XYZ file of C-alpha atoms in Angstrom:
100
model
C 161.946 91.228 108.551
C 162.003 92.112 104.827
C 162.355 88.150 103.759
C 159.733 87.178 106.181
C 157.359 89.188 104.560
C 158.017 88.212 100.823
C 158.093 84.741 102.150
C 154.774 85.045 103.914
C 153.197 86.615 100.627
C 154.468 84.376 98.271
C 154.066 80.929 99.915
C 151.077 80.237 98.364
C 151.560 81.754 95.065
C 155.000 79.692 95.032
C 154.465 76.950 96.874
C 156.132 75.907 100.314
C 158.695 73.677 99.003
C 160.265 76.203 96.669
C 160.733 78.484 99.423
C 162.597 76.068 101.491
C 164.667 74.482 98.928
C 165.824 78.118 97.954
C 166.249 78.795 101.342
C 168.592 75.204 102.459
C 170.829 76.566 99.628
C 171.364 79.717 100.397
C 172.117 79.015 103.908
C 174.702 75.954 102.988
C 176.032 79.016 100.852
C 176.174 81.117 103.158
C 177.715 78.845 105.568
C 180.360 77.736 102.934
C 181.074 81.475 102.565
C 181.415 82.122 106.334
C 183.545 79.097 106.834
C 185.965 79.731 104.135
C 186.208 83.557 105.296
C 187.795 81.890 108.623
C 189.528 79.510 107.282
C 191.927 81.552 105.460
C 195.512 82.742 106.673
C 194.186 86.083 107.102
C 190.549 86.025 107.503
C 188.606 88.342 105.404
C 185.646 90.233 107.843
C 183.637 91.377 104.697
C 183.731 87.794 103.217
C 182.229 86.675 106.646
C 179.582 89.970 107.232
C 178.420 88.789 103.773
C 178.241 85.306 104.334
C 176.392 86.075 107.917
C 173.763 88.812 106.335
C 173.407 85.874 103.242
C 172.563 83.210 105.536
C 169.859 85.435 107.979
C 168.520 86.521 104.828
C 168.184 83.064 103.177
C 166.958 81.601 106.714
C 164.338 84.187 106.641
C 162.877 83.666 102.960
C 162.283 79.733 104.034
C 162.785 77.768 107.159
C 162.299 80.924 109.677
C 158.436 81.583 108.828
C 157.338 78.003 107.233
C 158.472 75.747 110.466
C 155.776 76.838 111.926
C 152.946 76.849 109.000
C 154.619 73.493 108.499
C 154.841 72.402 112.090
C 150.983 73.570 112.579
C 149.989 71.232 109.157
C 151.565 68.297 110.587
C 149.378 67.098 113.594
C 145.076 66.065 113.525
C 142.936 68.742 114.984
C 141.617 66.973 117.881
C 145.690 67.495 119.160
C 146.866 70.381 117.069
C 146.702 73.080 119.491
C 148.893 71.315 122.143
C 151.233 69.551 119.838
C 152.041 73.293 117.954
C 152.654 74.656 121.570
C 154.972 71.561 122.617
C 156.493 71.704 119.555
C 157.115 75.725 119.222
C 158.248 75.299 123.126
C 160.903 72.686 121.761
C 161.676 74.808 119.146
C 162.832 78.131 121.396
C 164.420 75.355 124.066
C 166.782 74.501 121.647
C 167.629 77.850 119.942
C 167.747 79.019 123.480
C 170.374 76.528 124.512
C 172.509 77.238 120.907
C 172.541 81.084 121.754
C 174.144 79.909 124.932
């Protein structure tokens, strides 16, 4: 919740694609970190909490809180309400069926 905020207070002052380009390298970071903590002969778990708490963190500063700034920019008013809820409904579909 921390990163949300910061990234809801500076996206203006920074600009949106900062924030995301920060944030897709910290996650593939992250993800590089987590991968190589398993991928050892004897995995290390605080090389992996790290790299997990690392990538929600960096997931949070960017793509968490601008996809849907972003997604909400995208479509003409005359649509925009329904398009945002289509689009937010696709959005939880899928993270719904990756939690599975």
């Amino acid at each position: 919740a921390v990163f949300v905020f910061i990234s809801l207070l500076t996206m203006d002052r920074i600009g949106r694609r900062p924030l995301l380009v920060t944030s897709a390298v910290g996650v593939a970071l992250a993800l590089l970190m987590l991968g190589w903590a398993f991928s050892l002969p004897t995995p290390i778990p605080a090389l992996a909490g790290t790299g997990l708490c690392l990538f929600m963190a960096s997931f949070s500063l960017g793509w968490g809180p601008l996809a849907g700034v972003l997604l909400a920019e995208v479509f003409p008013m005359r649509i925009r309400g329904t398009a945002v809820g289509i689009g937010w409904s696709m959005n939880r579909l899928a993270s719904g069926v990756v939690a599975l």
